[in-house]
Amino acid sequence: MDRLTGIWNWLSRRAENLLALLLFTMFVAFLLQIVFRYFLNLPVGWTVEWVAIAWLWGILFGYGFVVRETDVIHLDVLYAAMPRAIRRAFDVIAGGFVAVVFAWTLPVTFEYVDFMQIERTAYVRWPFNVVFFIYIPFALAVIVRALMTAWAGLTGSGPRFDTQASAGSHDYD
Amino acid sequence: MIEYFAAHAIGTAIGVIVALSLMGYSVGISMIVGSLIYLLAKGFDPSLAAETLLQGLFTSYTLLAIPLFILAADIMNIGSLADRLLRFSQALVGRFRGGLGHVNVVSSVIFSGMSGSAVADAVGMGKIIINMMTRDGKYSPAYAAAITAATATVGPIIPPSIPMVLYAIVSDQSVGFLFAAGLLPGLLMAVVMALMNYLIARRRGFPTDEAVPMRALPGITLRATPALMLPVILLGGIYGGVVTPTEAAAVAAFYALFISVTFYRSVNLRQFYTALLGSARSTAAVGVLVAGAVTFNYVIAREGVPHAIADWLGQYEFSRTGFLITINLLILALGMVLEGGAILLIIIPILIPSVQAMGIDLVHFGVIAVVNAMVGLVTPPYGLLLFIVSSITKEPVGRIIREVWPFILALLVALGIITFVPDFVLWLPRLLGYQG
């Protein structure tokens, strides 16, 4: 069990490294874009494309594998006001429903992503099935997380989130 | 049963989204699930949801300003930049009655010229100023917390601004003009809050701060100058046509990093990594909300919901004033339970055709919407800024709420002026070439 936890923690750290790296490359690409266009008078296209890819992957990969429940944007007015038993029921119903809907639609979604290999991005000429592939692990992660929520509701293991302590991570507002 | 859901697909989808959100599930994911339910009920290919989401995110270039503005603010918060700015504000206005309250207002204004987020303002600047105010028992922690939360709302009104970028996306307006439109309203909000602080300070006999001697002023100003230059560089870059607002965000992050490392020598590699990871995490959290909104807005538009609402409102011959008051009350009420980003991405797109039908300028409306959303961050029961200052001071939210009411009142006065004097809001954008 300890070994499993160790592997799990190691994987989490690497996912975090990857996410931070994505943002870093986005940052650098933007700076290069400005330098190339404004100082060297050589507009480049690949940077625009890379930042868009990094943004898309950053969101879907980040949400799937790095974001904690406390970071997620919830509407917890009703949830927080409910007694524990009802909150557990909410977790089971919502988690179960989300998992079923995502799982049900996953096969056709995969077909769409696969189908997109017929198109390529404008500059780097990457096939779109590669660019869009991140949606599949994202969807799988959503299913797993939803099932974990439902499971936490069934077994009654602790509150899922606590807005008060985590409000600082919502620094886009 | 199946026929029923097919006929009421949009209603079913909205019902699913509301139910999942109320049950505390991620609002972004709830919206994706709602969209999937709509497509399934209509008998359409459910992969349309993924297609809309992926294409929408991939082509929303303007939104890329968000991660970089978050990163810029995070870098400023780890460096000693905030500290320098506070010392500068203190030298400037500390000598007046209720001194540190004014320092709080002024430093929020300066910080908001560099960051686009109210939450980042409260987290960074807030921690330091609350310490300054409560040290020696000069101000009660609840008052210090309340004024810090209230003044942080100025952050996204004075450019740059993440919420304005969100609004620009859903309303198809220029980020540059929206930023310009926010400047005067932001300063107005600061003025009314300073007035409120002055009134409260007089009534309760708050102390003035020890006046910083005049001869120390040049030195303090000099040390703050690199930080004070950031708003100038940002706005100059955008309006001088050197960079797009999106690129300006990268410049802000770079500049913050640059001065923190060279002038203030206060950021190391580990801290930079922490800032990167924190920003990326916030981006992913708000990004999923954007993704859900993009997907569900497709459904909403396909069903013609916004226009149906506009037509329905059209029957009632609302006066413009009546309409604006109703909209303000609606957004304020929603702000009590929703985050700013959620309001701008979910509610505003539905209202925009009605706003247009009433002949209201969309840049003006953008400022109204964002100010409303920011006031929502300090109104109970769900006010992110209240939670943040509460966790800094360890004061219960309830006690802070009692102190924050006068400031909410002041903000509402400012909101009234912003709403009913469009020329005040649009003066600067027009000066910069806005035709509206």
Coordinates of C-alpha atoms in Angstrom, one line a residue:
Chain A
M1 CA 0.0 0.0 0.0
D2 CA 2.8 2.4 0.9
R3 CA 4.5 1.5 -2.4
L4 CA 1.2 2.4 -4.2
T5 CA 1.0 5.7 -2.4
G6 CA 4.6 6.4 -3.3
I7 CA 4.0 5.8 -7.0
W8 CA 0.8 7.9 -6.8
N9 CA 2.7 10.8 -5.2
W10 CA 5.5 10.5 -7.7
L11 CA 3.1 10.6 -10.6
S12 CA 1.3 13.6 -9.1
R13 CA 4.6 15.5 -8.9
R14 CA 5.4 14.7 -12.5
A15 CA 1.9 15.9 -13.6
E16 CA 2.5 19.1 -11.8
N17 CA 5.9 19.5 -13.4
L18 CA 4.3 19.0 -16.8
L19 CA 1.6 21.5 -16.2
A20 CA 4.0 24.2 -14.9
L21 CA 6.2 23.5 -18.0
L22 CA 3.2 24.0 -20.3
L23 CA 2.6 27.5 -18.8
F24 CA 6.3 28.3 -18.9
T25 CA 6.5 27.4 -22.7
M26 CA 3.4 29.6 -23.2
F27 CA 5.1 32.5 -21.4
V28 CA 8.3 32.1 -23.4
A29 CA 6.5 31.7 -26.8
F30 CA 4.6 35.0 -26.1
L31 CA 7.9 36.8 -25.4
L32 CA 9.5 35.3 -28.5
Q33 CA 6.5 36.4 -30.5
I34 CA 6.9 40.0 -29.4
V35 CA 10.6 40.0 -29.9
F36 CA 10.4 38.6 -33.4
R37 CA 7.7 40.9 -34.5
Y38 CA 8.6 44.1 -32.9
F39 CA 12.4 44.0 -32.6
L40 CA 13.4 41.8 -35.5
N41 CA 10.4 42.6 -37.8
L42 CA 10.0 38.9 -38.5
P43 CA 6.4 37.9 -37.6
V44 CA 6.2 34.2 -36.7
G45 CA 3.1 32.0 -36.8
W46 CA 4.1 29.0 -34.8
T47 CA 4.1 30.8 -31.5
V48 CA 0.4 31.7 -31.9
E49 CA -0.3 28.1 -32.5
W50 CA 1.8 26.8 -29.7
V51 CA 0.2 29.0 -27.1
A52 CA -3.2 27.9 -28.2
I53 CA -2.2 24.3 -27.9
A54 CA -0.5 24.9 -24.5
W55 CA -3.7 26.6 -23.3
L56 CA -6.0 23.8 -24.4
W57 CA -3.7 21.1 -23.0
G58 CA -3.1 23.1 -19.8
I59 CA -6.8 23.3 -19.1
L60 CA -7.8 19.8 -19.9
F61 CA -4.7 18.0 -18.6
G62 CA -4.5 20.4 -15.5
Y63 CA -8.2 19.8 -14.6
G64 CA -7.9 16.1 -15.1
F65 CA -4.7 15.4 -13.2
V66 CA -3.5 18.4 -11.1
V67 CA -6.4 20.5 -10.0
R68 CA -7.6 19.7 -6.4
E69 CA -11.3 19.6 -5.4
T70 CA -10.7 22.8 -3.5
D71 CA -9.6 24.7 -6.6
V72 CA -12.6 23.7 -8.6
I73 CA -15.4 26.3 -9.0
H74 CA -18.3 25.1 -7.0
L75 CA -21.6 26.6 -6.1
D76 CA -21.8 25.5 -2.5
V77 CA -24.5 27.6 -1.0
L78 CA -27.1 24.9 -0.9
Y79 CA -24.5 22.1 -0.5
A80 CA -22.9 23.6 2.6
A81 CA -26.2 24.3 4.2
M82 CA -27.3 20.7 4.1
P83 CA -26.9 18.1 6.8
R84 CA -24.2 15.5 6.2
A85 CA -26.5 12.8 5.1
I86 CA -28.0 14.9 2.3
R87 CA -24.6 16.1 1.2
R88 CA -23.5 12.4 0.9
A89 CA -26.6 11.7 -1.2
F90 CA -25.8 14.7 -3.4
D91 CA -22.3 13.4 -3.9
V92 CA -23.5 10.0 -4.9
I93 CA -26.2 11.2 -7.3
A94 CA -24.1 14.0 -8.9
G95 CA -20.9 11.9 -9.1
G96 CA -22.8 8.9 -10.5
F97 CA -24.7 10.9 -13.1
V98 CA -21.6 12.7 -14.4
A99 CA -19.7 9.5 -14.7
V100 CA -22.5 7.8 -16.6
V101 CA -23.0 10.6 -19.0
F102 CA -19.3 11.0 -19.8
A103 CA -18.8 7.3 -20.1
W104 CA -21.9 6.9 -22.3
T105 CA -20.7 9.6 -24.8
L106 CA -17.0 8.7 -24.7
P107 CA -16.9 6.2 -27.7
V108 CA -18.5 8.7 -30.2
T109 CA -16.2 11.5 -28.8
F110 CA -13.2 9.2 -29.4
E111 CA -14.4 8.7 -33.0
Y112 CA -14.6 12.5 -33.5
V113 CA -11.1 13.0 -32.2
D114 CA -9.7 10.2 -34.3
F115 CA -11.6 11.6 -37.4
M116 CA -9.8 14.9 -37.0
Q117 CA -6.6 13.5 -38.4
I118 CA -7.8 14.7 -41.8
E119 CA -7.1 18.3 -40.7
R120 CA -3.8 19.8 -39.8
T121 CA -2.9 23.0 -37.9
A122 CA -2.0 26.0 -40.1
Y123 CA 1.7 26.5 -39.3
V124 CA 3.1 23.5 -37.5
R125 CA 1.0 21.2 -39.6
W126 CA 0.2 19.0 -36.6
P127 CA -2.7 16.7 -37.3
F128 CA -5.7 17.8 -35.2
N129 CA -6.3 14.3 -33.7
V130 CA -3.0 14.8 -31.9
V131 CA -3.9 18.3 -30.7
F132 CA -7.3 17.2 -29.6
F133 CA -6.3 13.9 -28.1
I134 CA -6.0 15.4 -24.7
Y135 CA -9.8 15.4 -24.5
I136 CA -9.7 11.6 -24.0
P137 CA -7.6 11.4 -20.9
F138 CA -9.5 14.5 -19.7
A139 CA -12.8 12.7 -20.1
L140 CA -11.4 9.5 -18.4
A141 CA -10.2 11.6 -15.5
V142 CA -13.6 13.3 -15.2
I143 CA -15.2 9.9 -15.0
V144 CA -12.7 8.6 -12.4
R145 CA -13.1 11.8 -10.3
A146 CA -16.8 11.6 -10.5
L147 CA -16.8 8.0 -9.3
M148 CA -14.4 9.0 -6.5
T149 CA -16.9 11.7 -5.4
A150 CA -19.7 9.2 -5.5
W151 CA -17.6 6.7 -3.6
A152 CA -16.7 9.3 -0.9
G153 CA -20.5 9.9 -0.6
L154 CA -21.2 6.2 -0.1
T155 CA -18.4 5.6 2.4
G156 CA -18.8 9.0 4.0
S157 CA -15.1 9.9 4.0
G158 CA -14.7 13.6 4.9
P159 CA -15.9 16.8 3.3
R160 CA -14.9 17.2 -0.3
F161 CA -14.0 20.9 -0.3
D162 CA -13.8 23.8 1.9
T163 CA -14.1 27.2 0.2
Q164 CA -12.9 29.3 3.1
A165 CA -9.4 27.9 3.1
S166 CA -9.0 27.7 -0.6
A167 CA -10.4 31.0 -1.8
G168 CA -6.9 32.4 -2.5
S169 CA -6.4 29.9 -5.3
H170 CA -9.3 31.5 -7.3
D171 CA -7.1 34.4 -8.4
Y172 CA -8.8 35.0 -11.8
D173 CA -11.6 37.0 -10.3
Chain B
M1 CA -40.9 9.8 -21.9
I2 CA -38.2 10.1 -24.6
E3 CA -40.5 12.3 -26.8
Y4 CA -41.0 14.5 -23.7
F5 CA -37.3 15.0 -23.2
A6 CA -36.7 15.6 -26.9
A7 CA -39.4 18.3 -26.9
H8 CA -38.0 19.9 -23.8
A9 CA -34.3 19.3 -24.5
I10 CA -33.2 22.7 -23.5
G11 CA -35.3 22.8 -20.4
T12 CA -33.9 19.4 -19.4
A13 CA -30.4 20.5 -20.0
I14 CA -30.8 23.6 -17.9
G15 CA -32.4 21.5 -15.2
V16 CA -29.5 19.1 -15.2
I17 CA -27.0 21.9 -14.9
V18 CA -28.8 23.7 -12.1
A19 CA -29.3 20.4 -10.2
L20 CA -25.7 19.3 -10.5
S21 CA -24.4 22.7 -9.6
L22 CA -26.6 23.0 -6.6
M23 CA -25.5 19.6 -5.5
G24 CA -22.0 21.1 -5.3
Y25 CA -20.6 19.6 -8.4
S26 CA -18.0 21.5 -10.5
V27 CA -20.0 24.2 -12.5
G28 CA -17.9 23.8 -15.6
I29 CA -18.3 20.0 -15.7
S30 CA -22.0 20.4 -15.0
M31 CA -22.4 22.6 -18.1
I32 CA -20.6 20.0 -20.3
V33 CA -22.9 17.3 -18.9
G34 CA -25.9 19.5 -19.6
S35 CA -24.8 20.1 -23.1
L36 CA -24.4 16.3 -23.6
I37 CA -27.8 15.7 -22.2
Y38 CA -29.2 18.3 -24.7
L39 CA -27.5 16.6 -27.6
L40 CA -28.7 13.1 -26.5
A41 CA -32.3 14.3 -26.0
K42 CA -32.4 15.9 -29.4
G43 CA -30.9 12.7 -31.0
F44 CA -27.8 14.6 -32.2
D45 CA -24.3 13.3 -32.2
P46 CA -23.0 13.9 -28.7
S47 CA -19.5 14.4 -30.0
L48 CA -20.7 17.9 -31.0
A49 CA -20.0 18.8 -27.4
A50 CA -16.4 17.9 -27.5
E51 CA -16.0 19.5 -30.9
T52 CA -17.5 22.8 -29.7
L53 CA -15.3 22.7 -26.6
L54 CA -12.1 21.8 -28.4
Q55 CA -12.5 24.2 -31.3
G56 CA -13.8 27.0 -29.0
L57 CA -10.8 26.8 -26.6
F58 CA -8.3 26.4 -29.5
T59 CA -9.5 29.5 -31.2
S60 CA -10.1 31.8 -28.2
Y61 CA -6.8 33.6 -28.5
T62 CA -7.9 36.6 -26.3
L63 CA -8.4 34.3 -23.3
L64 CA -4.7 33.5 -23.3
A65 CA -4.2 36.7 -21.4
I66 CA -5.7 35.0 -18.3
P67 CA -2.9 32.6 -17.4
L68 CA -0.3 35.2 -17.9
F69 CA -2.1 37.9 -15.9
I70 CA -2.5 35.4 -13.1
L71 CA 1.2 34.5 -13.4
A72 CA 2.2 38.2 -13.3
A73 CA 0.2 38.8 -10.1
D74 CA 1.6 35.6 -8.5
I75 CA 5.2 36.8 -9.2
M76 CA 4.4 40.2 -7.8
N77 CA 3.0 38.6 -4.7
I78 CA 6.1 36.5 -3.9
G79 CA 8.5 39.3 -4.5
S80 CA 8.8 42.3 -2.2
L81 CA 7.2 44.5 -4.8
A82 CA 4.0 44.8 -2.8
D83 CA 6.0 45.9 0.2
R84 CA 7.7 48.7 -1.7
L85 CA 4.4 50.0 -3.0
L86 CA 2.8 50.0 0.4
R87 CA 5.7 52.0 1.8
F88 CA 5.2 54.5 -1.0
S89 CA 1.4 54.7 -0.4
Q90 CA 2.1 55.2 3.3
A91 CA 4.4 58.1 2.6
L92 CA 1.8 59.6 0.3
V93 CA -1.5 59.4 2.3
G94 CA -0.6 58.0 5.8
R95 CA -0.7 61.5 7.3
F96 CA -4.4 61.9 6.9
R97 CA -7.2 60.9 9.4
G98 CA -7.7 57.1 9.1
G99 CA -4.3 57.0 7.5
L100 CA -3.7 53.3 7.0
G101 CA -7.2 53.0 5.6
H102 CA -6.3 55.5 2.9
V103 CA -3.0 53.7 2.4
N104 CA -5.1 50.6 1.8
V105 CA -7.1 52.3 -0.9
V106 CA -4.2 53.9 -2.7
S107 CA -2.1 50.8 -2.7
S108 CA -5.0 48.8 -4.1
V109 CA -5.3 51.3 -6.9
I110 CA -1.6 51.1 -7.7
F111 CA -1.6 47.3 -7.5
S112 CA -4.7 47.1 -9.7
G113 CA -2.8 48.8 -12.4
M114 CA -0.5 45.8 -12.5
S115 CA -2.8 42.9 -11.7
G116 CA -6.1 41.9 -13.3
S117 CA -7.5 40.1 -10.3
A118 CA -9.2 41.2 -7.1
V119 CA -8.4 37.9 -5.4
A120 CA -4.7 38.3 -6.2
D121 CA -4.8 41.8 -4.8
A122 CA -6.4 40.7 -1.5
V123 CA -4.0 37.7 -1.2
G124 CA -0.8 39.6 -1.9
M125 CA -1.2 43.2 -0.8
G126 CA -3.9 42.3 1.7
K127 CA -1.7 40.2 4.0
I128 CA 0.8 42.9 4.4
I129 CA -1.6 45.8 4.9
I130 CA -3.8 44.0 7.3
N131 CA -0.6 43.3 9.4
M132 CA 0.3 47.0 9.3
M133 CA -3.2 48.1 10.3
T134 CA -3.7 45.7 13.2
R135 CA -0.2 45.9 14.7
D136 CA -0.3 48.0 17.9
G137 CA -4.1 47.6 17.9
K138 CA -4.7 50.7 15.9
Y139 CA -7.5 49.2 13.9
S140 CA -9.7 46.2 14.7
P141 CA -8.9 43.2 12.6
A142 CA -12.5 43.1 11.4
Y143 CA -12.2 46.6 10.0
A144 CA -8.8 46.0 8.5
A145 CA -10.2 42.9 6.8
A146 CA -13.3 44.6 5.6
I147 CA -11.6 47.6 4.0
T148 CA -9.0 45.3 2.4
A149 CA -11.7 43.1 0.8
A150 CA -13.6 46.1 -0.4
T151 CA -10.7 48.0 -1.9
A152 CA -9.5 44.8 -3.7
T153 CA -12.7 45.0 -5.9
V154 CA -11.0 47.9 -7.7
G155 CA -8.4 45.4 -9.1
P156 CA -10.2 44.2 -12.2
I157 CA -11.9 47.5 -12.9
I158 CA -8.7 49.5 -13.4
P159 CA -6.8 47.8 -16.3
P160 CA -5.5 45.2 -16.8
S161 CA -8.4 43.0 -15.9
I162 CA -9.1 39.2 -16.2
P163 CA -12.9 39.6 -15.9
M164 CA -12.9 42.2 -18.7
V165 CA -11.1 39.7 -20.9
L166 CA -13.9 37.1 -20.1
Y167 CA -16.5 39.8 -20.9
A168 CA -14.7 40.7 -24.2
I169 CA -15.0 37.0 -25.2
V170 CA -18.7 36.6 -24.6
S171 CA -19.7 40.1 -26.0
D172 CA -17.2 40.3 -28.9
Q173 CA -16.0 43.7 -27.8
S174 CA -12.4 45.0 -27.9
V175 CA -10.3 44.3 -24.8
G176 CA -8.4 47.5 -25.4
F177 CA -11.5 49.7 -25.2
L178 CA -12.9 47.7 -22.3
F179 CA -9.7 48.3 -20.3
A180 CA -9.8 52.0 -21.1
A181 CA -13.4 52.2 -20.0
G182 CA -12.6 50.8 -16.6
L183 CA -10.0 53.4 -15.6
L184 CA -12.3 56.2 -14.5
P185 CA -14.9 54.0 -12.8
G186 CA -12.1 52.3 -10.9
L187 CA -10.8 55.6 -9.6
L188 CA -14.3 56.7 -8.7
M189 CA -14.7 53.5 -6.6
A190 CA -11.5 54.3 -4.9
V191 CA -12.6 57.8 -4.1
V192 CA -15.9 56.8 -2.6
M193 CA -14.3 54.2 -0.5
A194 CA -11.6 56.7 0.8
L195 CA -14.5 59.0 1.7
M196 CA -16.3 56.3 3.6
N197 CA -13.0 55.5 5.4
Y198 CA -12.6 59.1 6.3
L199 CA -16.2 59.3 7.7
I200 CA -15.8 56.2 9.7
A201 CA -12.3 57.3 10.9
R202 CA -13.7 60.6 12.1
R203 CA -16.7 59.0 13.9
R204 CA -14.6 56.4 15.6
G205 CA -11.5 58.5 16.2
F206 CA -9.1 56.3 14.2
P207 CA -5.5 57.5 14.5
T208 CA -3.5 59.3 11.8
D209 CA -0.3 57.5 10.9
E210 CA 3.0 59.1 11.8
A211 CA 3.8 61.4 8.9
V212 CA 6.7 60.2 6.9
P213 CA 9.2 63.2 6.8
M214 CA 9.2 65.0 3.4
R215 CA 12.9 64.4 2.9
A216 CA 12.4 60.6 3.0
L217 CA 9.8 60.9 0.2
P218 CA 12.2 61.0 -2.8
G219 CA 14.1 57.9 -1.6
I220 CA 10.9 55.9 -1.1
T221 CA 9.5 57.0 -4.4
L222 CA 12.7 56.1 -6.2
R223 CA 12.7 52.6 -4.6
A224 CA 9.1 52.1 -5.7
T225 CA 9.6 53.5 -9.2
P226 CA 10.4 50.2 -11.0
A227 CA 7.2 48.8 -9.7
L228 CA 5.2 52.0 -10.5
M229 CA 6.4 51.8 -14.1
L230 CA 4.6 48.6 -14.8
P231 CA 1.1 50.1 -15.4
V232 CA 2.7 52.7 -17.6
I233 CA 4.5 50.1 -19.7
L234 CA 1.4 47.9 -19.9
L235 CA -1.0 50.6 -20.9
G236 CA 1.5 52.4 -23.1
G237 CA 2.2 49.1 -24.9
I238 CA -1.4 48.4 -25.5
Y239 CA -2.5 51.8 -26.6
G240 CA 0.7 52.6 -28.4
G241 CA 0.0 49.6 -30.6
V242 CA 3.2 47.7 -29.7
V243 CA 1.5 44.7 -28.1
T244 CA -2.0 43.2 -28.1
P245 CA -3.7 43.0 -24.7
T246 CA -2.9 39.3 -24.7
E247 CA 0.8 39.9 -25.3
A248 CA 0.7 42.7 -22.7
A249 CA -0.1 40.0 -20.1
A250 CA 3.2 38.2 -21.0
V251 CA 5.0 41.5 -20.8
A252 CA 3.6 42.2 -17.4
A253 CA 4.7 38.7 -16.1
F254 CA 8.1 39.2 -17.6
Y255 CA 8.5 42.7 -16.2
A256 CA 7.4 41.6 -12.7
L257 CA 9.9 38.7 -12.8
F258 CA 12.6 41.0 -14.2
I259 CA 12.4 43.7 -11.5
S260 CA 11.8 41.2 -8.7
V261 CA 15.0 39.5 -9.7
T262 CA 17.2 42.4 -10.6
F263 CA 16.1 45.3 -8.4
Y264 CA 14.5 43.7 -5.5
R265 CA 16.4 40.4 -5.5
S266 CA 13.5 38.6 -4.0
V267 CA 12.5 35.7 -6.2
N268 CA 14.4 32.4 -6.5
L269 CA 13.9 29.5 -8.8
R270 CA 11.8 27.5 -6.4
Q271 CA 9.4 30.4 -5.8
F272 CA 9.2 31.0 -9.6
Y273 CA 8.2 27.3 -10.0
T274 CA 5.6 27.6 -7.3
A275 CA 4.2 30.7 -9.0
L276 CA 4.0 28.9 -12.3
L277 CA 2.3 25.9 -10.8
G278 CA -0.2 27.9 -8.8
S279 CA -1.1 30.0 -11.9
A280 CA -1.4 27.0 -14.1
R281 CA -3.7 25.3 -11.5
S282 CA -5.9 28.4 -11.3
T283 CA -6.0 28.6 -15.0
A284 CA -7.2 25.0 -15.3
A285 CA -9.9 25.6 -12.7
V286 CA -11.3 28.7 -14.5
G287 CA -10.5 27.1 -17.9
V288 CA -12.9 24.3 -17.3
L289 CA -15.6 26.8 -16.5
V290 CA -14.7 28.6 -19.8
A291 CA -14.9 25.2 -21.5
G292 CA -18.3 24.4 -20.0
A293 CA -19.6 27.9 -20.9
V294 CA -18.3 27.7 -24.5
T295 CA -20.0 24.3 -24.9
F296 CA -23.3 25.3 -23.4
N297 CA -23.4 28.7 -25.0
Y298 CA -23.4 26.8 -28.3
V299 CA -26.6 25.0 -27.1
I300 CA -28.1 28.2 -25.9
A301 CA -27.4 30.0 -29.2
R302 CA -28.7 27.1 -31.2
E303 CA -32.0 27.2 -29.4
G304 CA -32.1 31.0 -29.8
V305 CA -32.6 31.5 -26.0
P306 CA -31.0 34.9 -25.7
H307 CA -33.1 36.3 -28.5
A308 CA -36.3 34.7 -27.1
I309 CA -35.5 36.5 -23.8
A310 CA -34.9 39.8 -25.7
D311 CA -38.3 39.4 -27.5
W312 CA -40.0 38.5 -24.3
L313 CA -38.6 41.6 -22.5
G314 CA -39.5 43.7 -25.5
Q315 CA -43.2 43.1 -24.9
Y316 CA -43.0 44.9 -21.6
E317 CA -41.7 48.2 -22.9
F318 CA -39.1 48.5 -20.1
S319 CA -37.7 52.0 -19.9
R320 CA -33.9 52.1 -20.1
T321 CA -33.6 53.1 -16.5
G322 CA -35.9 50.4 -15.4
F323 CA -34.1 47.9 -17.4
L324 CA -30.7 48.9 -16.1
I325 CA -31.9 48.8 -12.5
T326 CA -33.4 45.4 -13.0
I327 CA -30.2 44.1 -14.6
N328 CA -28.0 45.5 -11.8
L329 CA -30.2 43.9 -9.1
L330 CA -30.2 40.6 -11.0
I331 CA -26.4 40.5 -11.3
L332 CA -25.9 41.7 -7.7
A333 CA -28.3 39.0 -6.5
L334 CA -26.4 36.4 -8.5
G335 CA -23.1 37.7 -7.2
M336 CA -24.2 36.7 -3.7
V337 CA -24.0 33.1 -4.7
L338 CA -21.8 32.9 -7.8
E339 CA -18.2 33.7 -8.5
G340 CA -17.5 36.7 -10.8
G341 CA -16.2 34.5 -13.6
A342 CA -19.2 32.3 -13.6
I343 CA -21.6 35.3 -13.8
L344 CA -19.6 36.8 -16.8
L345 CA -19.4 33.5 -18.7
I346 CA -22.8 32.0 -18.0
I347 CA -25.3 34.8 -17.3
I348 CA -24.0 37.7 -19.3
P349 CA -24.1 36.0 -22.8
I350 CA -27.8 35.3 -22.2
L351 CA -28.5 39.0 -21.5
I352 CA -26.5 40.6 -24.3
P353 CA -29.1 40.6 -27.0
S354 CA -31.6 42.2 -24.6
V355 CA -29.0 44.8 -23.7
Q356 CA -28.4 45.5 -27.4
A357 CA -32.1 45.8 -28.0
M358 CA -32.3 48.4 -25.3
G359 CA -29.7 50.5 -27.2
I360 CA -27.1 50.2 -24.4
D361 CA -23.5 50.4 -25.4
L362 CA -21.8 47.1 -24.9
V363 CA -18.5 48.5 -23.6
H364 CA -20.5 50.5 -21.1
F365 CA -22.4 47.4 -20.2
G366 CA -19.2 45.5 -19.8
V367 CA -18.0 47.9 -17.1
I368 CA -21.4 47.7 -15.3
A369 CA -21.3 43.9 -15.4
V370 CA -17.8 43.6 -14.1
V371 CA -18.4 46.1 -11.3
N372 CA -21.5 44.2 -10.3
A373 CA -19.6 40.9 -10.4
M374 CA -16.8 42.5 -8.2
V375 CA -19.3 43.8 -5.7
G376 CA -20.6 40.3 -5.6
L377 CA -17.1 39.2 -4.3
V378 CA -17.7 41.1 -1.0
T379 CA -21.4 40.4 -0.6
P380 CA -22.4 37.6 1.8
P381 CA -23.0 34.7 1.9
Y382 CA -20.6 33.7 -0.9
G383 CA -17.9 36.3 -1.2
L384 CA -14.5 35.1 -2.2
L385 CA -12.8 38.2 -0.9
L386 CA -14.5 37.9 2.5
F387 CA -13.2 34.3 2.7
I388 CA -9.7 35.4 1.9
V389 CA -9.5 38.3 4.4
S390 CA -11.1 36.0 7.0
S391 CA -8.4 33.4 6.6
I392 CA -5.7 36.1 6.8
T393 CA -7.1 37.7 10.0
K394 CA -8.7 34.6 11.5
E395 CA -11.7 36.7 12.1
P396 CA -15.1 35.0 11.6
V397 CA -16.7 36.0 8.3
G398 CA -19.8 37.3 10.2
R399 CA -17.8 40.0 12.0
I400 CA -16.1 41.1 8.8
I401 CA -19.5 41.4 7.1
R402 CA -20.7 43.8 9.8
E403 CA -17.8 46.1 9.0
V404 CA -18.0 45.7 5.2
W405 CA -21.6 47.1 4.8
P406 CA -20.6 50.8 4.7
F407 CA -18.1 50.0 1.9
I408 CA -20.7 48.0 -0.1
L409 CA -22.9 51.0 0.2
A410 CA -20.1 53.2 -1.1
L411 CA -19.5 50.8 -4.0
L412 CA -23.2 50.9 -4.8
V413 CA -23.1 54.7 -5.0
A414 CA -20.2 54.4 -7.5
L415 CA -22.1 51.7 -9.4
G416 CA -25.1 54.0 -9.7
I417 CA -23.0 56.7 -11.3
I418 CA -21.3 54.2 -13.5
T419 CA -24.6 52.8 -14.7
F420 CA -26.4 56.1 -15.3
V421 CA -23.6 58.3 -16.6
P422 CA -22.4 56.4 -19.7
D423 CA -20.4 59.4 -20.9
F424 CA -18.2 59.1 -17.7
V425 CA -17.4 55.5 -18.6
L426 CA -17.0 56.0 -22.3
W427 CA -15.0 59.3 -22.3
L428 CA -11.6 57.6 -22.3
P429 CA -12.4 54.9 -24.9
R430 CA -13.8 57.6 -27.2
L431 CA -10.7 59.6 -26.7
L432 CA -8.8 56.5 -27.9
G433 CA -11.0 56.2 -31.0
Y434 CA -13.9 54.1 -29.8
Q435 CA -17.0 54.7 -32.0
G436 CA -19.9 54.3 -29.6

